[in-house]
Coordinates of C-alpha atoms and ligand atoms in Angstrom, one line a residue:
X296 CA -3.7 1.8 -16.5
X297 CA -2.2 0.8 -13.5
X298 CA -3.4 -1.3 -11.1
X299 CA -4.8 -0.5 -8.0
X300 CA -7.5 -2.4 -5.7
X301 CA -7.5 0.3 -3.4
X302 CA -8.7 2.9 -6.4
X303 CA -10.4 0.2 -7.8
X304 CA -13.1 -0.2 -4.9
X305 CA -14.7 3.6 -5.5
X306 CA -14.2 3.7 -9.3
X307 CA -16.6 4.6 -11.4
X308 CA -17.3 2.3 -13.8
X309 CA -15.5 3.7 -16.9
X310 CA -17.2 4.4 -19.8
X311 CA -15.5 5.1 -22.4
X312 CA -15.4 3.0 -24.6
X313 CA -19.3 1.5 -23.8
X314 CA -20.1 5.0 -24.3
X315 CA -18.2 5.9 -27.7
X316 CA -21.0 2.7 -29.3
X317 CA -24.1 3.1 -26.9
X318 CA -24.8 6.2 -26.4
X319 CA -27.7 8.0 -25.0
X320 CA -28.1 5.4 -22.0
X321 CA -27.5 5.3 -18.7
X322 CA -24.6 3.1 -18.1
X323 CA -27.5 0.1 -15.9
X324 CA -28.9 0.1 -19.4
X325 CA -25.7 -0.3 -21.5
X326 CA -25.4 -3.3 -18.9
X327 CA -29.3 -4.4 -19.7
X328 CA -28.5 -4.6 -23.5
X329 CA -28.3 -8.0 -25.7
X330 CA -25.7 -8.0 -26.8
X331 CA -25.2 -8.8 -30.2
X332 CA -21.6 -8.8 -32.5
X333 CA -18.5 -9.1 -30.7
X334 CA -17.6 -5.5 -30.9
X335 CA -20.0 -4.6 -28.4
X336 CA -19.8 -7.9 -26.2
X337 CA -16.2 -6.8 -25.7
X338 CA -16.6 -3.3 -24.9
X339 CA -19.2 -4.1 -22.0
X340 CA -16.3 -7.3 -20.5
X341 CA -13.5 -5.0 -21.1
X342 CA -15.8 -2.5 -17.9
X343 CA -16.4 -5.5 -16.1
X344 CA -13.2 -6.5 -16.7
X345 CA -11.6 -3.1 -15.5
X346 CA -14.4 -2.8 -12.5
X347 CA -13.2 -6.0 -10.9
X348 CA -9.8 -6.4 -11.5
X349 CA -8.4 -3.0 -12.3
X350 CA -6.5 -3.0 -15.4
X351 CA -8.2 -3.7 -19.0
X352 CA -7.8 -6.7 -21.1
X353 CA -5.1 -7.6 -23.0
X354 CA -4.2 -7.5 -26.3
X355 CA -3.3 -11.8 -26.5
X356 CA -6.7 -11.9 -23.8
X357 CA -8.8 -10.0 -26.9
X358 CA -6.9 -11.7 -29.8
X359 CA -8.2 -14.8 -27.4
X360 CA -11.8 -14.0 -27.2
X361 CA -11.8 -12.9 -31.0
X362 CA -11.4 -16.6 -32.3
X363 CA -13.4 -17.7 -29.7
X364 CA -15.8 -16.1 -30.8
X365 CA -15.3 -17.5 -34.5
X366 CA -15.5 -20.8 -33.2
X367 CA -11.3 -20.9 -34.0
X368 CA -9.5 -23.4 -31.9
X369 CA -6.3 -23.0 -30.4
X370 CA -4.0 -23.4 -32.9
X371 CA -5.7 -21.4 -35.9
X372 CA -5.8 -18.8 -33.1
X373 CA -2.2 -19.0 -32.6
X374 CA -1.2 -19.1 -36.3
X375 CA -2.8 -15.9 -37.0
X376 CA -1.8 -14.1 -34.0
X377 CA 2.1 -13.3 -32.7
X378 CA 1.3 -14.9 -29.9
X379 CA 3.0 -18.9 -29.9
X380 CA 0.8 -21.9 -29.2
X381 CA 2.3 -23.4 -26.3
X382 CA 1.6 -19.7 -24.4
X383 CA -2.4 -18.4 -25.6
X384 CA -3.4 -21.5 -25.3
X385 CA -1.7 -23.2 -22.1
X386 CA -0.4 -19.8 -20.0
X387 CA -2.9 -17.3 -20.9
X388 CA -6.2 -19.1 -21.2
X389 CA -6.7 -20.9 -18.4
X390 CA -5.2 -17.1 -16.5
X391 CA -8.4 -15.8 -19.3
X392 CA -11.2 -18.2 -17.6
X393 CA -9.8 -16.9 -14.7
X394 CA -11.5 -13.6 -14.6
X395 CA -14.2 -14.5 -16.8
X396 CA -15.9 -16.3 -14.2
X397 CA -14.9 -13.7 -11.0
X398 CA -16.1 -11.3 -13.3
X399 CA -19.5 -12.9 -15.8
X400 CA -19.9 -16.7 -14.3
X401 CA -22.7 -16.4 -12.5
X402 CA -21.1 -18.9 -10.3
X403 CA -20.4 -20.9 -12.9
X404 CA -17.1 -21.2 -14.9
X405 CA -16.2 -19.5 -17.7
X406 CA -13.9 -21.2 -20.8
X407 CA -13.4 -21.5 -24.1
X408 CA -16.3 -23.9 -24.6
X409 CA -19.9 -22.3 -22.8
X410 CA -17.5 -18.5 -23.1
X411 CA -20.0 -17.4 -26.1
X412 CA -23.2 -18.2 -25.3
X413 CA -21.9 -15.7 -21.9
X414 CA -21.3 -12.8 -24.0
X415 CA -24.2 -13.5 -26.3
X416 CA -26.8 -12.7 -23.5
X417 CA -26.0 -10.6 -20.8
X418 CA -28.7 -10.7 -18.7
X419 CA -30.9 -7.5 -17.7
X420 CA -29.4 -6.1 -14.0
X421 CA -27.0 -9.0 -13.9
X422 CA -24.1 -7.2 -15.3
X423 CA -25.5 -3.2 -14.3
X424 CA -23.5 -1.4 -11.6
X425 CA -25.5 -1.7 -8.7
X426 CA -24.5 -5.5 -8.8
X427 CA -21.1 -4.3 -9.7
X428 CA -20.8 -2.3 -7.1
X429 CA -22.9 -3.7 -3.9
X430 CA -20.5 -7.3 -5.0
X431 CA -17.3 -5.0 -4.5
X432 CA -18.5 -3.6 -1.2
X433 CA -19.4 -6.6 0.6
X434 CA -14.8 -7.2 0.3
X435 CA -15.3 -3.3 1.0
X436 CA -17.2 -3.1 4.3
X437 CA -13.6 -4.5 5.8
X438 CA -11.1 -2.7 3.0
X439 CA -10.5 -5.9 1.5
X440 CA -8.1 -6.2 -0.8
X441 CA -7.5 -2.2 -0.4
X442 CA -3.8 -1.6 -1.8
X443 CA -2.3 1.4 0.7
X444 CA 1.1 2.9 1.1
X445 CA 2.0 3.2 -2.3
X446 CA 1.9 2.2 -6.0
X447 CA 2.3 -0.8 -7.5
X448 CA 4.0 -0.4 -10.6
X449 CA 2.1 -1.3 -13.9
X450 CA 1.4 -4.7 -15.0
X451 CA -1.0 -4.2 -18.1
X452 CA 1.6 -5.6 -20.4
X453 CA 2.7 -8.8 -17.7
X454 CA 4.2 -12.3 -19.4
X455 CA 4.7 -15.3 -18.1
X456 CA 5.3 -16.0 -14.7
X457 CA 3.0 -18.3 -13.9
X458 CA 5.1 -21.1 -12.0
X459 CA 6.2 -18.1 -9.8
X460 CA 3.6 -16.7 -8.7
X461 CA 1.3 -19.8 -9.1
X462 CA 4.5 -20.9 -5.8
X463 CA 4.5 -17.6 -4.3
X464 CA 0.4 -18.3 -4.4
X465 CA 1.5 -21.1 -2.0
X466 CA 4.5 -19.5 -1.0
X467 CA 2.7 -16.8 1.1
X468 CA 0.4 -18.8 2.9
X469 CA 3.1 -20.5 4.5
X470 CA 6.2 -18.7 5.0
X471 CA 7.0 -14.7 6.9
X472 CA 9.1 -14.0 5.4
X473 CA 9.7 -13.9 1.2
X474 CA 12.4 -12.3 -0.9
X475 CA 12.3 -12.3 -3.7
X476 CA 16.1 -11.5 -5.5
X477 CA 17.5 -10.4 -9.2
X478 CA 19.2 -8.5 -11.6
X479 CA 18.5 -5.2 -12.2
X480 CA 15.5 -5.3 -14.6
X481 CA 14.5 -9.8 -14.2
X482 CA 11.1 -8.1 -13.3
X483 CA 10.8 -7.9 -9.7
X484 CA 8.5 -5.1 -9.2
X485 CA 6.3 -6.4 -11.5
X486 CA 5.6 -9.7 -10.1
X487 CA 5.0 -8.6 -6.5
X488 CA 2.3 -6.7 -8.2
X489 CA 1.2 -9.3 -10.7
X490 CA 1.2 -11.3 -7.3
X491 CA -1.2 -9.3 -5.4
X492 CA -3.1 -8.3 -8.8
X493 CA -3.5 -13.0 -8.5
X494 CA -4.5 -12.9 -5.0
X495 CA -6.8 -9.7 -5.0
X496 CA -8.9 -12.8 -7.4
X497 CA -9.6 -14.6 -5.6
X498 CA -12.8 -15.8 -3.4
X499 CA -11.6 -16.0 -0.1
X500 CA -9.3 -13.8 -0.2
X501 CA -5.8 -14.5 1.7
X502 CA -4.8 -11.1 3.3
X503 CA -7.4 -8.0 4.3
X504 CA -5.2 -5.7 2.9
X505 CA -1.6 -4.7 1.0
X506 CA 1.0 -2.8 2.0
X507 CA 3.5 -1.6 -1.3
X508 CA 5.9 0.2 0.1
X509 CA 8.9 1.6 -1.9
X510 CA 12.3 2.4 -0.2
X511 CA 14.7 3.0 -2.5
X512 CA 15.2 5.8 -0.8
X513 CA 16.4 4.2 2.5
X514 CA 15.0 5.8 4.7
X515 CA 15.3 6.4 8.5
X516 CA 13.6 3.1 10.3
X517 CA 11.9 6.4 12.8
X518 CA 10.4 7.5 9.3
X519 CA 10.1 3.6 7.9
X520 CA 8.2 3.0 10.8
X521 CA 6.2 5.8 11.1
X522 CA 4.9 5.8 7.2
X523 CA 3.6 2.3 7.6
X524 CA 1.7 2.9 10.9
X525 CA -0.1 6.2 9.0
X526 CA -0.8 4.3 7.0
X527 CA -2.8 1.4 8.3
X528 CA -4.3 4.1 10.0
X529 CA -6.3 4.7 6.9
X530 CA -8.0 1.2 6.8
X531 CA -7.4 0.9 11.3
X532 CA -7.7 4.4 12.7
X533 CA -8.7 3.1 16.2
X534 CA -4.0 2.5 15.8
X535 CA -2.4 5.7 18.1
X536 CA 1.3 6.5 17.7
X537 CA 3.8 6.2 20.2
X538 CA 6.5 7.5 19.6
X539 CA 9.9 5.9 20.0
X540 CA 10.8 3.0 16.6
X541 CA 10.5 0.4 19.1
X542 CA 7.3 1.5 20.6
X543 CA 6.2 2.4 16.7
X544 CA 7.5 -1.6 15.8
X545 CA 5.8 -2.9 18.5
X546 CA 1.8 -0.7 17.2
X547 CA 3.0 -1.7 13.6
X548 CA 3.5 -5.9 14.7
X549 CA -0.1 -5.8 16.8
X550 CA -1.7 -4.5 13.5
X551 CA -0.4 -7.2 11.0
X552 CA -1.6 -10.1 13.3
X553 CA -4.5 -8.2 14.4
X554 CA -5.7 -7.6 10.1
X555 CA -4.5 -10.4 7.8
X556 CA -1.4 -8.1 5.3
X557 CA 1.1 -8.7 2.5
X558 CA 3.2 -6.5 3.7
X559 CA 5.6 -4.8 0.3
X560 CA 8.9 -3.3 0.7
X561 CA 10.0 -2.9 -2.6
X562 CA 13.7 -2.7 -2.8
X563 CA 14.3 -3.4 0.7
X564 CA 17.9 -3.8 0.6
X565 CA 18.6 -0.5 -0.3
X566 CA 17.5 0.0 3.9
X567 CA 20.9 -1.9 4.2
X568 CA 23.5 -0.3 1.5
X569 CA 22.8 3.2 2.0
X570 CA 22.4 3.8 5.3
X571 CA 24.4 4.1 7.9
X572 CA 26.0 0.8 10.9
X573 CA 23.8 2.4 13.3
X574 CA 20.9 2.5 11.4
X575 CA 22.0 -1.5 9.5
X576 CA 21.5 -2.4 13.4
X577 CA 18.6 -1.2 13.9
X578 CA 16.7 -2.3 10.6
X579 CA 18.1 -5.7 11.6
X580 CA 15.9 -5.5 14.6
X581 CA 13.4 -4.8 12.7
X582 CA 13.3 -8.0 10.4
X583 CA 13.9 -10.1 13.5
X584 CA 11.1 -8.9 15.2
X585 CA 8.4 -8.6 12.2
X586 CA 9.1 -12.3 11.8
X587 CA 9.5 -13.8 15.4
X588 CA 6.2 -12.6 16.8
X589 CA 3.0 -14.1 15.9
X590 CA 1.2 -12.0 13.6
X591 CA -0.8 -13.6 10.5
X592 CA 0.3 -11.1 7.8
X593 CA 3.8 -11.5 5.4
X594 CA 6.2 -9.8 4.4
X595 CA 7.1 -9.8 0.7
X596 CA 10.6 -8.1 0.3
X597 CA 12.3 -7.1 -3.5
X598 CA 16.3 -6.3 -3.7
X599 CA 18.5 -6.7 -6.0
X600 CA 20.8 -8.9 -3.5
X601 CA 20.4 -10.4 0.0
X602 CA 21.9 -8.4 3.3
X603 CA 24.7 -9.9 5.3
X604 CA 22.3 -8.9 8.0
X605 CA 20.2 -11.6 7.0
X606 CA 21.8 -14.7 7.1
X607 CA 21.4 -15.0 11.1
X608 CA 17.9 -15.1 10.3
X609 CA 18.4 -17.6 7.8
X610 CA 20.7 -19.4 9.6
X611 CA 18.3 -19.8 13.5
X612 CA 15.7 -20.7 10.4
X613 CA 13.5 -18.1 10.6
X614 CA 10.2 -18.2 8.4
X615 CA 11.8 -16.9 6.0
X616 CA 11.8 -17.5 2.0
X617 CA 14.9 -17.0 -0.7
X618 CA 13.2 -16.9 -4.1
X619 CA 16.0 -15.6 -6.5
X620 CA 14.7 -14.9 -9.9
X621 CA 15.6 -15.0 -13.6
X622 CA 14.0 -14.3 -16.8
X623 CA 11.2 -14.4 -18.1
X624 CA 11.3 -17.9 -20.0
X625 CA 11.7 -18.2 -24.4
X626 CA 7.8 -17.7 -24.7
X627 CA 6.9 -15.1 -22.5
X628 CA 9.9 -13.1 -24.0
X629 CA 8.7 -13.8 -27.0
X630 CA 5.2 -12.0 -25.9
X631 CA 7.3 -9.0 -25.1
X632 CA 8.7 -8.6 -27.6
X633 CA 6.4 -9.2 -30.0
X634 CA 4.2 -5.9 -29.0
X635 CA 7.2 -3.8 -29.4
X636 CA 6.3 -5.0 -33.2
X637 CA 9.6 -7.7 -33.3
X638 CA 8.3 -10.4 -34.5
X639 CA 11.0 -12.5 -36.3
X640 CA 11.3 -16.0 -34.3
X641 CA 14.6 -16.5 -34.4
X642 CA 16.6 -13.2 -34.5
X643 CA 14.5 -13.0 -31.4
X644 CA 15.1 -15.9 -29.9
X645 CA 19.3 -14.6 -29.7
X646 CA 18.5 -11.5 -28.7
X647 CA 16.5 -13.6 -25.5
X648 CA 19.5 -15.6 -25.1
X649 CA 21.7 -13.0 -25.3
X650 CA 19.5 -10.3 -22.4
X651 CA 19.6 -14.0 -20.7
X652 CA 14.9 -13.6 -20.5
X653 CA 16.6 -9.7 -18.6
X654 CA 12.8 -7.9 -19.4
X655 CA 14.1 -4.2 -19.0
X656 CA 17.8 -5.6 -21.4
X657 CA 15.0 -6.6 -24.1
X658 CA 12.2 -3.8 -23.7
X659 CA 16.1 -1.6 -23.6
X660 CA 16.7 -3.4 -26.8
X661 CA 14.1 -3.8 -28.8
X662 CA 13.1 0.0 -28.0
X663 CA 17.0 0.8 -29.7
X664 CA 15.7 -1.4 -32.5
X665 CA 12.7 0.5 -33.0
X666 CA 14.2 4.1 -33.1
X667 CA 17.8 3.6 -34.4
X668 CA 17.1 0.4 -37.2
X669 CA 13.3 1.5 -37.9
X670 CA 11.8 -1.8 -35.9
X671 CA 14.2 -3.9 -38.6
X672 CA 15.8 -6.3 -36.3
X673 CA 17.8 -7.9 -39.4
X674 CA 20.3 -4.4 -40.3
X675 CA 20.4 -4.1 -36.1
X676 CA 21.2 -8.1 -36.8
X677 CA 24.1 -7.4 -40.0
X678 CA 25.5 -4.7 -37.0
X679 CA 25.7 -7.1 -33.6
X680 CA 26.4 -5.3 -30.4
X681 CA 25.5 -5.9 -26.6
X682 CA 23.8 -2.6 -25.5
X683 CA 24.4 -2.8 -21.3
X684 CA 20.7 -1.1 -20.0
X685 CA 22.1 2.4 -16.7
X686 CA 20.8 0.1 -14.2
X687 CA 22.9 -2.6 -14.4
X688 CA 26.1 -0.4 -14.9
X689 CA 25.5 1.3 -12.4
X690 CA 24.7 -2.3 -9.9
X691 CA 28.5 -3.5 -11.8
X692 CA 30.1 -0.8 -11.1
X693 CA 29.2 -1.1 -7.1
X694 CA 29.7 -4.3 -7.6
X695 CA 33.3 -4.0 -8.5
X696 CA 34.3 -1.2 -6.3
X697 CA 32.7 -2.4 -2.6
X698 CA 31.1 -5.2 -2.5
X699 CA 33.7 -8.1 -4.7
X700 CA 36.8 -8.9 -3.2
X701 CA 40.1 -9.3 -4.9
X702 CA 39.5 -12.9 -5.4
X703 CA 35.4 -13.1 -6.8
X704 CA 36.8 -10.0 -8.8
X705 CA 39.6 -11.5 -10.6
X706 CA 37.0 -15.1 -10.9
X707 CA 34.8 -12.9 -13.1
X708 CA 37.5 -11.1 -15.0
X709 CA 38.6 -14.9 -15.6
X710 CA 35.4 -15.3 -16.5
X711 CA 34.2 -13.5 -19.0
X712 CA 38.1 -14.2 -20.9
X713 CA 37.5 -17.4 -21.4
X714 CA 33.0 -16.9 -22.2
X715 CA 35.2 -14.4 -24.5
X716 CA 37.4 -16.8 -26.5
X717 CA 35.5 -20.3 -26.3
X718 CA 31.6 -20.1 -25.1
X719 CA 31.7 -22.8 -23.4
X720 CA 31.3 -22.3 -19.2
X721 CA 33.8 -23.5 -17.7
X722 CA 33.9 -26.2 -14.8
X723 CA 34.8 -26.5 -12.0
X724 CA 38.9 -28.3 -11.6
X725 CA 39.8 -26.5 -14.9
X726 CA 38.7 -23.3 -13.2
X727 CA 40.3 -24.4 -10.3
X728 CA 43.5 -25.2 -12.0
X729 CA 43.5 -22.2 -14.7
X730 CA 43.5 -19.4 -12.5
X731 CA 46.4 -21.4 -9.9
X732 CA 48.4 -22.9 -13.5
X733 CA 48.5 -20.2 -16.3
X734 CA 47.3 -17.3 -14.4
X735 CA 49.2 -17.2 -11.1
X736 CA 46.9 -17.0 -8.9
X737 CA 46.5 -18.1 -5.7
X738 CA 44.5 -19.9 -4.8
X739 CA 42.5 -23.1 -1.7
X740 CA 39.8 -25.4 -3.0
X741 CA 38.2 -24.0 -0.2
X742 CA 38.3 -20.0 -1.5
X743 CA 37.0 -20.6 -4.7
X744 CA 33.9 -22.7 -3.6
X745 CA 33.6 -19.7 -1.1
X746 CA 34.2 -17.1 -3.9
X747 CA 31.8 -19.1 -6.7
X748 CA 28.6 -19.2 -4.2
X749 CA 29.1 -15.4 -3.7
X750 CA 28.9 -14.5 -7.3
X751 CA 26.1 -16.6 -7.8
X752 CA 24.2 -15.6 -4.9
X753 CA 25.1 -11.7 -6.3
X754 CA 23.2 -13.1 -9.6
X755 CA 27.0 -12.4 -11.3
X756 CA 27.5 -15.7 -12.2
X757 CA 25.3 -19.1 -13.1
X758 CA 26.0 -22.6 -12.6
X759 CA 25.2 -25.3 -15.0
X760 CA 24.8 -28.4 -14.2
X761 CA 25.5 -30.7 -16.6
X762 CA 21.6 -33.7 -17.0
X763 CA 24.0 -36.8 -16.8
X764 CA 27.6 -36.7 -15.8
X765 CA 26.1 -33.8 -12.4
X766 CA 29.2 -32.0 -13.4
X767 CA 28.9 -28.1 -12.7
X768 CA 30.2 -25.4 -15.1
X769 CA 30.4 -21.9 -14.9
X770 CA 29.4 -18.5 -17.1
X771 CA 28.6 -15.2 -17.3
X772 CA 25.9 -14.0 -19.1
X773 CA 26.5 -11.9 -22.4
X774 CA 25.7 -8.3 -19.9
X775 CA 27.4 -8.6 -17.5
X776 CA 30.5 -10.7 -19.4
X777 CA 30.4 -7.3 -21.7
X778 CA 30.0 -4.8 -18.8
X779 CA 34.4 -6.8 -17.5
X780 CA 35.1 -7.1 -21.3
X781 CA 35.2 -3.1 -21.5
X782 CA 35.7 -1.4 -17.8
X783 CA 33.5 1.3 -18.8
X784 CA 34.6 3.3 -15.3
X785 CA 38.0 0.9 -14.8
X786 CA 36.1 0.1 -11.8
X787 CA 37.0 -3.8 -13.0
X788 CA 41.4 -4.2 -14.1
X789 CA 42.3 -2.2 -11.1
X790 CA 46.8 -2.0 -10.0
X791 CA 45.4 -5.1 -7.4
X792 CA 44.1 -8.7 -9.9
X793 CA 46.5 -9.9 -12.1
X794 CA 45.9 -8.6 -15.9
X795 CA 44.7 -12.5 -18.1
X796 CA 44.9 -12.8 -22.1
X797 CA 41.7 -12.4 -23.7
X798 CA 43.5 -15.7 -25.5
X799 CA 43.7 -17.6 -22.5
X800 CA 42.9 -21.2 -23.1
Ligands
ATP47 N1 6.6 -10.6 -16.3 C1 7.0 -8.6 -17.1 N2 6.6 -9.3 -18.4 C2 6.9 -8.2 -18.8 N3 6.8 -7.1 -18.5 C3 7.6 -7.1 -17.4 C4 7.0 -8.3 -16.8 N4 8.0 -8.0 -15.6 C5 9.0 -7.4 -15.6 N5 8.6 -6.7 -17.7 C6 8.9 -5.0 -17.5 O1 10.8 -5.1 -17.3 C7 11.1 -4.2 -16.3 C8 11.2 -4.4 -15.5 O2 11.2 -4.4 -14.7 P1 11.0 -4.6 -12.4 O3 10.9 -3.0 -12.1 O4 9.5 -4.4 -12.0 O5 12.3 -5.1 -12.0 P2 13.0 -4.9 -10.9 O6 14.1 -6.5 -10.9 O7 12.3 -4.8 -9.6 O8 14.4 -3.9 -11.4 P3 15.8 -3.2 -10.5 O9 15.8 -4.3 -9.6 O10 15.6 -2.0 -10.8 O11 13.8 -2.7 -8.7 C9 10.0 -3.1 -16.4 O12 9.7 -2.4 -17.2 C10 8.1 -3.9 -16.0 O13 7.0 -4.0 -16.9
MG48 MG1 11.8 -3.5 -8.4

């Protein structure tokens, strides 16, 4: 189910589930019924949640509700499910109680102790179609909580990211611009969509509406600005649109001043990659204006790399926050694999480590295990391999052919070979000494520092700080190591880089 609050405001209540169990009566009458079984209560609550937030209850949420209905504590619920206790109790349940408080709490806080009372007694009229829609009208009168523009990605199976969401909810109140940066498939767009879903649940919303725009096709600036203004006209019909880009940008900024908008530009980095230098310059001015001029909206940018054009804005201490998105934590990644039918804890942990919790890589490997190994991780692990997704491969092709300098490529090759033979991260001193002495690569300390900074910035390597000695060591993810060692397009080991022996110590 796609989350779309804009649609949600006009949604007819979905009778599909309820009519299957309670036929011959209208929806209002159904909700006036006294609910006596868990299954019937679930149908009603699921419909109400759907009406309220545009998504249905997840398997894990239903597991918690059912366990609670049967008077089980969290330990018992976790034991009889594929989910961990920590995940159910600490991550999922608090959010579930928030959603249910907003949906059926009628002003009271719903929690594990009292949910059964709420489910058992659904008071006549309290949850009928009319009250649900009039509640929406309170916010829809000024078009609040609508999503206009494009459709955010499906987040019906979204796991984890509690910390990131908490940080983002705070940041949107303080910053004028937030950028979510990370490797392909790490979950930037999903996180932005989930943030919108969470923000739209708040009783005192920070924004009046959300505007979602994917710019992966790298539109020309005049097209993007006029599309944004046109879309805003759907909630602000009085706007007129001047013909020139700068005029259009002024209209857009006025709109961002008068109403609070969370404007998501998904894959914004392509604006600076696929466009001409003239267009890039215009985009730089566009973003500078959005950041410098006063307004009460927030710009949320998602991208794989942070364009150089933004460096000067950061140096000028503009209101912009850069967030590097990393893989899912172990619990969330386990949920994702469990949803694909993979439940062997140890093997799943190995997979999560190998793919650094990247949800797209894990989904892809899960699909392949299901397809080729009939879902048996055991057989798969006997014939172990590392898959590199086509998205990641395409990004690495581009990095190695267009973005990285010779020194940066040389460092990546050295690290991949070193880690392949020793499986250990490498200290800065070892990196400097070995590259200079053993591999005869001329390199100054400052060159190495700058190159490592850039590589980390591009999410191509990771630094680990020892908690006690504070020594920094560097490593590359297994998927990136595999790409470098196999060099599928011949873009890594080009004639200008020095060959490095795989067993170099
Ligand atoms: N927290 C999550 N829980 C479950 N699945 C997730 C989560 N985050 C992302 N995914 C899934 O992983 C896949 C990749 O996510 P997404 O498209 O958000 O990545 P991205 O970082 O935006 O990638 P790209 O750089 O290609 O735009 C999607 O199928 C998405 O549903
Ligand atoms: Mg994306």
